[in-house]
mmCIF file of C-alpha atoms in Angstrom:
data_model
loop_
_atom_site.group_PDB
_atom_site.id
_atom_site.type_symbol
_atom_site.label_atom_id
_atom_site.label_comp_id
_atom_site.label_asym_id
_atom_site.label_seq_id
_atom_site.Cartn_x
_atom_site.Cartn_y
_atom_site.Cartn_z
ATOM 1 C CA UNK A 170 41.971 8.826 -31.152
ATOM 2 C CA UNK A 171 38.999 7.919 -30.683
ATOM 3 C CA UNK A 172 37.004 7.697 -27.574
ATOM 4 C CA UNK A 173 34.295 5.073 -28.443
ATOM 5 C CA UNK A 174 34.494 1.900 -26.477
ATOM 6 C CA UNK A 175 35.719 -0.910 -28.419
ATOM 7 C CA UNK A 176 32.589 -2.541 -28.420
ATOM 8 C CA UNK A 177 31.533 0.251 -31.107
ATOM 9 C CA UNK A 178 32.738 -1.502 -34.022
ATOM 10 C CA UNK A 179 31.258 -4.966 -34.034
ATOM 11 C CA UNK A 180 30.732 -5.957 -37.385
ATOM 12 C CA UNK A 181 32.537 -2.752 -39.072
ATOM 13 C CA UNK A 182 35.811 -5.607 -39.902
ATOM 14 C CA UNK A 183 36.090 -8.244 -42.268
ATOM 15 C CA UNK A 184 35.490 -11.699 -40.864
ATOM 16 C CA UNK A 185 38.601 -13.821 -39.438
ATOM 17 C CA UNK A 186 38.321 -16.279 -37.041
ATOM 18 C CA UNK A 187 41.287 -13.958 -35.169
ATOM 19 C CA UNK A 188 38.370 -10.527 -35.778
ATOM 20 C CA UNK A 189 36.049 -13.314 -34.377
ATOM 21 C CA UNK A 190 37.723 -14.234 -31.316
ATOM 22 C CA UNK A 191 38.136 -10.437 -30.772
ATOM 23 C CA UNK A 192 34.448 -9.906 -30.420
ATOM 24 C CA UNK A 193 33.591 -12.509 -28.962
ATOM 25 C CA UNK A 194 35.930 -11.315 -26.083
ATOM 26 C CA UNK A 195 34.411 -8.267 -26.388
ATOM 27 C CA UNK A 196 30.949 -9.053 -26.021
ATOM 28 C CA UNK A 197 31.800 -10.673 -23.117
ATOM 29 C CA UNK A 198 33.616 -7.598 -21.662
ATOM 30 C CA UNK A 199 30.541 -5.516 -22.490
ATOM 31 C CA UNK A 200 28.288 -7.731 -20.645
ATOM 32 C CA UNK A 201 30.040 -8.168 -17.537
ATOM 33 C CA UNK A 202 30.100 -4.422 -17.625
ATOM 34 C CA UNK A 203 26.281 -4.591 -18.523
ATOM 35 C CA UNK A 204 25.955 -6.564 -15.234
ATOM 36 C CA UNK A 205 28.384 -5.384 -12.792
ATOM 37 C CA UNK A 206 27.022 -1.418 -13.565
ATOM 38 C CA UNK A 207 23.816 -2.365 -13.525
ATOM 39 C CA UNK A 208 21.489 -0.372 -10.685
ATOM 40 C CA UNK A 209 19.490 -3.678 -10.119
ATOM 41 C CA UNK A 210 21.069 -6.411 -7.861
ATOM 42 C CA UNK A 211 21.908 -9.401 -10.106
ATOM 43 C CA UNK A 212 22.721 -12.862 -9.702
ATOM 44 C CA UNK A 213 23.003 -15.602 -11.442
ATOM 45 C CA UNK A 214 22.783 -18.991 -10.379
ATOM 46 C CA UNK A 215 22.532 -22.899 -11.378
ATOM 47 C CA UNK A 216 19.554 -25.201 -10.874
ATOM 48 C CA UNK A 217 20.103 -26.090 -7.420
ATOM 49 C CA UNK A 218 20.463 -22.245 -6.235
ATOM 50 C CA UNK A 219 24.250 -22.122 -6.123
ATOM 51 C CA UNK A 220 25.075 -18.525 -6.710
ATOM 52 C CA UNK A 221 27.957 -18.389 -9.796
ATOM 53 C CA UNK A 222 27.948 -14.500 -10.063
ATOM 54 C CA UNK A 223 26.496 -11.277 -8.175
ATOM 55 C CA UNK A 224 27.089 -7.748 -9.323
ATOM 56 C CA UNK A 225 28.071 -4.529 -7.172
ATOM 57 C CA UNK A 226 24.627 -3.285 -5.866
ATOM 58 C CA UNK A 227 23.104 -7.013 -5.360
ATOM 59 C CA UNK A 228 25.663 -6.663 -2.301
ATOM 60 C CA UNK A 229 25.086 -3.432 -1.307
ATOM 61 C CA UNK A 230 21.084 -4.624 -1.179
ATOM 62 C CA UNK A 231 21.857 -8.002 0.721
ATOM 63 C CA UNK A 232 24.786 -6.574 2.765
ATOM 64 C CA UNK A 233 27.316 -8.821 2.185
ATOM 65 C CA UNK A 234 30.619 -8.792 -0.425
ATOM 66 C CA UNK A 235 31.135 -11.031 -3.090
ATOM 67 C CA UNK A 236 33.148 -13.206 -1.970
ATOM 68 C CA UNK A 237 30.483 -13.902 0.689
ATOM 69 C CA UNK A 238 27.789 -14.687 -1.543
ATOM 70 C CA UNK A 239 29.701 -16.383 -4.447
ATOM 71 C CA UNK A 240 29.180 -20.696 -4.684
ATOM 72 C CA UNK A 241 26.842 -20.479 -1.141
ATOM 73 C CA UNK A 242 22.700 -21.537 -1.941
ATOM 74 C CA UNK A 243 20.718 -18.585 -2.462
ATOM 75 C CA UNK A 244 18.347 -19.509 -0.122
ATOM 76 C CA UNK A 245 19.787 -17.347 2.811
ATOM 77 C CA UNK A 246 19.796 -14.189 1.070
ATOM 78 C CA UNK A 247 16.009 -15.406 -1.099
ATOM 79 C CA UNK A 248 14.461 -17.466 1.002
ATOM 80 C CA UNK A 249 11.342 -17.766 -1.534
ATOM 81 C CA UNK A 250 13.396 -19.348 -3.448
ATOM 82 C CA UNK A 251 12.761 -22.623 -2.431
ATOM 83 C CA UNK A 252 9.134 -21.645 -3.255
ATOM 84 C CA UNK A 253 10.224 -20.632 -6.768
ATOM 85 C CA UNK A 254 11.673 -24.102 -7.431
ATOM 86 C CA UNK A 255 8.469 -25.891 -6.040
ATOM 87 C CA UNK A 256 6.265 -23.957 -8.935
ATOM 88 C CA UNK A 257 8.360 -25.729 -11.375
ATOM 89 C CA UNK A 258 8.044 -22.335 -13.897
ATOM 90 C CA UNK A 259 11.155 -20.553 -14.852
ATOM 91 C CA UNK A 260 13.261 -24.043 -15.695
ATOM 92 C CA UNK A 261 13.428 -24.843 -12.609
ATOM 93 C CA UNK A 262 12.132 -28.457 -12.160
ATOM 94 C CA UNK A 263 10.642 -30.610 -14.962
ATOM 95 C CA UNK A 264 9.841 -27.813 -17.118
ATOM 96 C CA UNK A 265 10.894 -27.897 -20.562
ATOM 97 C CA UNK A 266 11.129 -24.158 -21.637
ATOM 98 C CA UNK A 267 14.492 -23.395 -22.841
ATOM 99 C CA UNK A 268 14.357 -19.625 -21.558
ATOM 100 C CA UNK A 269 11.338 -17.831 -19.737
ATOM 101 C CA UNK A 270 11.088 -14.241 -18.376
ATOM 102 C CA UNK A 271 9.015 -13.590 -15.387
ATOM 103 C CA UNK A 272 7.108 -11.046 -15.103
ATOM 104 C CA UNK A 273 7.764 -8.788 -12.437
ATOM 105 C CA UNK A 274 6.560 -9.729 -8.641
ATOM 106 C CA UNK A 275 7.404 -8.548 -5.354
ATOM 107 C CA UNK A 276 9.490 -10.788 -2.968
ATOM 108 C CA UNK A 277 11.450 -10.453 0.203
ATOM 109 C CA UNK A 278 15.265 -10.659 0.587
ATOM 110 C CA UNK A 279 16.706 -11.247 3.736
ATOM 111 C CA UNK A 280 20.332 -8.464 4.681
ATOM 112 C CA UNK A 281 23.015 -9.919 6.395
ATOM 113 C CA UNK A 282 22.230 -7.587 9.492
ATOM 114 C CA UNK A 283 18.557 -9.900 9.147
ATOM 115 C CA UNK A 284 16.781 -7.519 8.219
ATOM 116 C CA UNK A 285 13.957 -8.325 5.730
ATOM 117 C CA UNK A 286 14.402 -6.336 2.411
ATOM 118 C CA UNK A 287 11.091 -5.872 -0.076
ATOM 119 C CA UNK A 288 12.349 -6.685 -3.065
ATOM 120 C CA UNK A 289 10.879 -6.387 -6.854
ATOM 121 C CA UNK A 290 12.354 -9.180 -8.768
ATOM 122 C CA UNK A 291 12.612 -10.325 -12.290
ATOM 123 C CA UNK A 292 13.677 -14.176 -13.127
ATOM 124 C CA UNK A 293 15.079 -15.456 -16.401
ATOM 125 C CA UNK A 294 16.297 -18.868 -17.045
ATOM 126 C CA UNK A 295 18.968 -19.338 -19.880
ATOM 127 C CA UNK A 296 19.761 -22.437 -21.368
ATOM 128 C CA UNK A 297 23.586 -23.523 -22.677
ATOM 129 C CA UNK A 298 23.928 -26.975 -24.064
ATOM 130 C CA UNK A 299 22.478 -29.440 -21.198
ATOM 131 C CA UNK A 300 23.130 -26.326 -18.214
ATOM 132 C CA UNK A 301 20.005 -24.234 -17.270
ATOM 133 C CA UNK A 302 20.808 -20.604 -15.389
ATOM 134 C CA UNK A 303 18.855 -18.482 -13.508
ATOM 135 C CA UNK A 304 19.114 -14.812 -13.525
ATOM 136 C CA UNK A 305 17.645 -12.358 -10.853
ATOM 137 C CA UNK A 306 17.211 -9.370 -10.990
ATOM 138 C CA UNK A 307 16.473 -7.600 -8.161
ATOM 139 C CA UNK A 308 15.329 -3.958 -6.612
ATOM 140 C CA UNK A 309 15.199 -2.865 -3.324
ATOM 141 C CA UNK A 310 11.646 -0.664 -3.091
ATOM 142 C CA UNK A 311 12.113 0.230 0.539
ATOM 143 C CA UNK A 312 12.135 3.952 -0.241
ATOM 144 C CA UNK A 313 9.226 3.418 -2.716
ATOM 145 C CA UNK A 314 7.103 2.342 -0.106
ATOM 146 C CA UNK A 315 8.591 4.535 2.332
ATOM 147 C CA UNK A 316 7.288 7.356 -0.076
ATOM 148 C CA UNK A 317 3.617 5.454 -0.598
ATOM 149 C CA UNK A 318 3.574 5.555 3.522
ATOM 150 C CA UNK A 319 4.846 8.962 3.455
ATOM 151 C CA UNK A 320 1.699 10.266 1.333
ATOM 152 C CA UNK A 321 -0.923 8.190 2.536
ATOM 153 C CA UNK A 322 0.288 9.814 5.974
ATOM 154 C CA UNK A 323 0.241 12.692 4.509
ATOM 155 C CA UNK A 324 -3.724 12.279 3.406
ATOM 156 C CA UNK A 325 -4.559 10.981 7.103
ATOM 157 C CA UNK A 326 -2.904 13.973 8.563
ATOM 158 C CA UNK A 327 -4.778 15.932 6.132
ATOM 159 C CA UNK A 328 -7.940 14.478 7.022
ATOM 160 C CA UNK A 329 -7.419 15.136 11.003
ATOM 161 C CA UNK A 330 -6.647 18.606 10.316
ATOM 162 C CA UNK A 331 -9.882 19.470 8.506
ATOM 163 C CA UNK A 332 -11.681 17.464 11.491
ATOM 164 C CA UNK A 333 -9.729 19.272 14.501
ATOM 165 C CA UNK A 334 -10.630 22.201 12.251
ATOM 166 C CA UNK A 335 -14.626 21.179 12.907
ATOM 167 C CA UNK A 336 -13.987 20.288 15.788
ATOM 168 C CA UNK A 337 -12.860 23.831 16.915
ATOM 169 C CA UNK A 338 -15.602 25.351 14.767
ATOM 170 C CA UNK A 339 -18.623 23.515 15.727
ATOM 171 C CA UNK A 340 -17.496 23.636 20.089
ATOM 172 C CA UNK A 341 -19.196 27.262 19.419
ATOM 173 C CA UNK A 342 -22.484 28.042 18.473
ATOM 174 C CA UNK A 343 -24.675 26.895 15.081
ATOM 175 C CA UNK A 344 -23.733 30.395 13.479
ATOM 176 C CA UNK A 345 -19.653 29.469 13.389
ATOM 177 C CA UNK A 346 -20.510 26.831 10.892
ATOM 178 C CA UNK A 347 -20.370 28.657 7.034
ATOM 179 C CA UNK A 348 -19.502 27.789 3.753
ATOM 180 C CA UNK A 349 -15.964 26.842 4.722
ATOM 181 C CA UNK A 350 -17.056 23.689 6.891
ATOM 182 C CA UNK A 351 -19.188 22.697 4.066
ATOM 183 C CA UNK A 352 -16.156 22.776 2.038
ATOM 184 C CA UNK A 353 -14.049 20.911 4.097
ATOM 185 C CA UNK A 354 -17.011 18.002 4.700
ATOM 186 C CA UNK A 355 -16.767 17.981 1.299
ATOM 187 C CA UNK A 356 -13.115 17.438 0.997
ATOM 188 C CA UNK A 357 -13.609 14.351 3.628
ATOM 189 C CA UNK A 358 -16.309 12.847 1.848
ATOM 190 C CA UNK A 359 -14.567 13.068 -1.790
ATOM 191 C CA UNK A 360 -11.214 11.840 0.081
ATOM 192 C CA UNK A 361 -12.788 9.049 1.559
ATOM 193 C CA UNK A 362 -15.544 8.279 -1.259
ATOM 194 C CA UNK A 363 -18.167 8.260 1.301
ATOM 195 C CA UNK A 364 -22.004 9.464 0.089
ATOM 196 C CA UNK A 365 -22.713 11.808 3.025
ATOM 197 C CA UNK A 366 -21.138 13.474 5.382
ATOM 198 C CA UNK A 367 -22.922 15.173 8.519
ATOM 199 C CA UNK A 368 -22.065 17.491 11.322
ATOM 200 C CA UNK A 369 -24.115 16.399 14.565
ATOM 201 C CA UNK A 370 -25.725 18.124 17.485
ATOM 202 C CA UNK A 371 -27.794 17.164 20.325
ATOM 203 C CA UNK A 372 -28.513 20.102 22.695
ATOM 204 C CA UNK A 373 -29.212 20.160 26.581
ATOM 205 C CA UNK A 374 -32.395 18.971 27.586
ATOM 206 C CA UNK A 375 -33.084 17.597 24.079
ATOM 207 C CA UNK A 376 -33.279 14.256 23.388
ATOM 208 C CA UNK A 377 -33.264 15.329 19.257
ATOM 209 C CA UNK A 378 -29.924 14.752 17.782
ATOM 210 C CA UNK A 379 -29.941 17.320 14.821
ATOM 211 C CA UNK A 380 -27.880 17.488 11.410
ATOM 212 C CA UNK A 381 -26.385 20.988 11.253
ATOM 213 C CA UNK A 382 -24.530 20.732 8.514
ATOM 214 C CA UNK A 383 -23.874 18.265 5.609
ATOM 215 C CA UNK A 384 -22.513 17.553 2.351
ATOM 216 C CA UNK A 385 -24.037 14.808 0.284
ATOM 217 C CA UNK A 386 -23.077 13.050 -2.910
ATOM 218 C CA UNK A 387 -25.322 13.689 -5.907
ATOM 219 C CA UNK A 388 -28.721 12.223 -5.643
ATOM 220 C CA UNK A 389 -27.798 11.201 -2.367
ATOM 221 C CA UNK A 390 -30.417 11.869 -0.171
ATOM 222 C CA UNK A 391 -30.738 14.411 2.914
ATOM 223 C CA UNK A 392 -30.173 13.690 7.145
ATOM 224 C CA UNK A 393 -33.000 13.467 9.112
ATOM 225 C CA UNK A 394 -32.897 14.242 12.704
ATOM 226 C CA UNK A 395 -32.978 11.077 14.778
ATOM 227 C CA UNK A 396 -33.832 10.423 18.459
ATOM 228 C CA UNK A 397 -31.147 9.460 21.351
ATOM 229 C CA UNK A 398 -34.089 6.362 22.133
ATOM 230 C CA UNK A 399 -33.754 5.687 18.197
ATOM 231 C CA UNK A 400 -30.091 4.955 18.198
ATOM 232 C CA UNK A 401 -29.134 4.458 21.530
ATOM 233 C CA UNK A 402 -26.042 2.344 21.311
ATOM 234 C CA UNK A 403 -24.521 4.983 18.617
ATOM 235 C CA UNK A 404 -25.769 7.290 21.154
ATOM 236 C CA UNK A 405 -23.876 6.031 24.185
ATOM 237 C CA UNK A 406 -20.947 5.723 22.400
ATOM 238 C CA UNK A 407 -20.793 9.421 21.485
ATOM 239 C CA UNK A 408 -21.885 10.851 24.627
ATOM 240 C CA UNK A 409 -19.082 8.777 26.138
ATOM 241 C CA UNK A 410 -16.817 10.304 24.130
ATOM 242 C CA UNK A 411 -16.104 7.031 22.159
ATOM 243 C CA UNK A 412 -16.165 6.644 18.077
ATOM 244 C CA UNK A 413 -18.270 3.734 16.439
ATOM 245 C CA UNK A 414 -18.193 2.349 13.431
ATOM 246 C CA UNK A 415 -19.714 -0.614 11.043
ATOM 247 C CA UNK A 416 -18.672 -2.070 7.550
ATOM 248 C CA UNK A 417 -22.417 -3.859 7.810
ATOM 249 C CA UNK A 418 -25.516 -2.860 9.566
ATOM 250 C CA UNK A 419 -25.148 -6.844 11.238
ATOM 251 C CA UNK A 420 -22.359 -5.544 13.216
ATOM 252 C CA UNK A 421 -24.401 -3.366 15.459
ATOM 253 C CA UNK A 422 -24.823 -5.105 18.608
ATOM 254 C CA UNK A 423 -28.394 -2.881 19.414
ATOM 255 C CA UNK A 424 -31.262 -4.530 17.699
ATOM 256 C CA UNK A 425 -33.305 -0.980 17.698
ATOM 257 C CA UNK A 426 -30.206 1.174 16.215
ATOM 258 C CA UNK A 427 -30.210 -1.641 13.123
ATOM 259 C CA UNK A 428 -33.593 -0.954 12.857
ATOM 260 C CA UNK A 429 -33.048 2.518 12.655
ATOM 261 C CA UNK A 430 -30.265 3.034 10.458
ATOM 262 C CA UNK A 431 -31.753 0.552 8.072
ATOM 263 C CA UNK A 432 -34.593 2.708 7.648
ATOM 264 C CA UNK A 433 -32.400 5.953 6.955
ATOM 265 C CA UNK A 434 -30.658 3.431 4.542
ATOM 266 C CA UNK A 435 -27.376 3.419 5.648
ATOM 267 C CA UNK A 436 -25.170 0.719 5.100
ATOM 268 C CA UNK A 437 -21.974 1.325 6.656
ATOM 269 C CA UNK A 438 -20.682 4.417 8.612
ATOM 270 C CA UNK A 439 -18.441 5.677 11.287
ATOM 271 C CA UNK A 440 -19.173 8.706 13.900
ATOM 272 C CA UNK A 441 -16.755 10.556 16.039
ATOM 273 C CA UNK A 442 -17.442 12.972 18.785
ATOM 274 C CA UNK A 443 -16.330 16.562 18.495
ATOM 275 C CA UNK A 444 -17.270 17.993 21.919
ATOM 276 C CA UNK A 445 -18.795 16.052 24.622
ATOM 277 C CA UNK A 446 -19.734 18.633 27.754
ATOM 278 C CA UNK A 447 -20.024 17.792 31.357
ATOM 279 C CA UNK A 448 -23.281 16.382 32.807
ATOM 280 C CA UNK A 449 -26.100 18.671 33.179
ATOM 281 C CA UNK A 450 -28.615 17.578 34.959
ATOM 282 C CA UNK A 451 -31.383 17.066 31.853
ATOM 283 C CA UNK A 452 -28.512 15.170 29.782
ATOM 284 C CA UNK A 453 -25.735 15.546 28.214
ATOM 285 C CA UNK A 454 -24.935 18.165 25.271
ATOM 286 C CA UNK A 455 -22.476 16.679 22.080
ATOM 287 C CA UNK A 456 -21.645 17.108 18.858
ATOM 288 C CA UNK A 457 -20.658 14.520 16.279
ATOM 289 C CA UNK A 458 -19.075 13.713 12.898
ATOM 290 C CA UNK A 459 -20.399 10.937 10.977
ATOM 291 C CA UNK A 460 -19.522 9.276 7.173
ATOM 292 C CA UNK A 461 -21.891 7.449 5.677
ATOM 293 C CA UNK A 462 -22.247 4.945 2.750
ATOM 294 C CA UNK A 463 -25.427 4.509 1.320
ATOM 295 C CA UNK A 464 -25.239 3.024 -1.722
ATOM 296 C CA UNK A 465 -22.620 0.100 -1.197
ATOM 297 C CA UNK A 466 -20.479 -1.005 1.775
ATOM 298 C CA UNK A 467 -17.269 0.889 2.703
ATOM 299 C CA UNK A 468 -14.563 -1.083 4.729
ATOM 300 C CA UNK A 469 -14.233 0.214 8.109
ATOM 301 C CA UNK A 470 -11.626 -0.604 10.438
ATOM 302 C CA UNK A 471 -9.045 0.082 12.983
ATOM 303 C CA UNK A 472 -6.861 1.292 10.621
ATOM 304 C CA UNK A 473 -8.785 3.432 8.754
ATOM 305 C CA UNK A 474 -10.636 5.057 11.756
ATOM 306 C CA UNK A 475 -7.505 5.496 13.751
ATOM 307 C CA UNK A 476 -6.015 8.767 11.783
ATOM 308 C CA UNK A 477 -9.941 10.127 11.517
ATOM 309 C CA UNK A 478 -10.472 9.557 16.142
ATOM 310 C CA UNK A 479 -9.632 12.701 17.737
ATOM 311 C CA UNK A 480 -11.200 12.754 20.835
#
């Protein structure tokens, strides 16, 4: 006996209007089956949003059972719906398309528990006779962007471990730093696309803060030692163990460190401090991490500094 479904042999009889019938019921057997076993969510609905059928895992995404969800509005499960209906694409309105497919979009659901639900959905209207349909098709992405979170955690916890690693290298003396802190500000830079990358220090009684180590992009050009008096707000922001940062030199509320910093021809940048000693009494000694774009803008802000501030 065979084991093929009977939807197998479509077309394999001669035609009768009783063979007809047959496979007609068929196709509509393998199509509910299409639907229901589907691992999207899918509804279908008229015009006005009234929900006419919804599969297995559309209720598992919104929470509810069928017989919940079957002849209420979709609004309270979609509420972008209404929003969908305004456009007047997919059928919905005054359009006169017969069928359109949507390309895929993200959306929000909304669970029973009211929880909201990131959603990628797919729309279809179907036309029979004078009756226009909608069909959604829906995916929950929660763990996809669970796992997107997960990695770009991942990279940020990354990145503070090669800086706690400087920053445990460089609280000794200028002979701790070798090739593998050059490495690793090389790692940060490429990571971050950033043009130059420095390792910081201004000794006791020195008012001289000095690069002692760096990795630069190609033709990017060297750090040059600058003076506390040069970029004094940077300067106070470091010694008080504080990080500061800029997306554009206008952001700088010190008129003399814009000055500065213009002439080194940076553009945007962030610094963190990486040991900040007590006061001595001719000034304080530090030692600083800074990333700096020179050739374009680079977007700092709380977010992206956050995972990089250590101390």
């Amino acid at each position: 006996m065979s084991t093929e479904p009977a939807f197998a042999h479509f077309g394999q009889r001669s035609f009768t209007q009783t063979t007809y019938d047959t496979d007609v019921d068929l196709v509509n057997r393998f199509f509910r089956l299409a639907v229901e076993q589907s691992p999207c969510g899918v509804l279908v609905l008229r015009e006005d949003g009234t929900i006419l059928l919804v599969n297995p895992e559309a209720d598992n995404i919104f929470g509810y059972v069928s017989e919940e969800l079957l002849y209420r509005n979709v609004d309270h499960i979609l509420p972008d719906f209404v929003q969908w209906r305004a456009t007047g694409r997919w059928g919905l309105s005054d359009a006169t398309a017969s069928q359109h497919t949507e390309a895929i979009f993200i959306s929000s659901g909304l669970h029973k528990s009211g929880a909201h639900v990131p959603l990628e959905i797919s729309l279809s209207t179907v036309t029979e006779g004078r009756a226009r349909f909608l069909v959604v098709s829906a995916t929950d992405i929660t763990e996809r962007i669970s796992l997107q979170a997960r990695i770009a955690a991942a990279e940020h916890l990354d990145s503070e471990r090669l800086i706690s690693e400087l920053a445990v290298s460089f609280s000794g003396a200028a002979d701790d730093i070798d090739d593998a802190i050059t490495a690793s500000l090389r790692r940060l830079g490429e990571a971050l696309q950033i043009d130059r990358v420095v390792l910081w220090r201004k000794a006791v009684g020195s008012s001289t803060i000095v690069p002692e180590a760096s990795w630069l992009r190609e033709h990017t050009s060297p750090p040059l030692p600058v003076t506390v008096e040069e970029i004094p707000w940077v300067a106070s922001n470091i010694q008080r163990g504080e990080a500061c940062w800029f997306t554009d030199l206008e952001e700088i509320p010190g008129a003399v460190d814009r000055e500065t910093l213009r002439r080194m021809g940076v553009r945007s940048s962030a610094l963190f401090p990486l040991t900040v000693a007590t006061d001595p009494p001719d000034g304080r000694d530090l030692s600083a991490l800074s990333f700096c774009s020179l050739t374009s803008e680079t977007a700092w802000t709380p977010a992206v500094v956050g995972p990089l501030r250590l101390i």
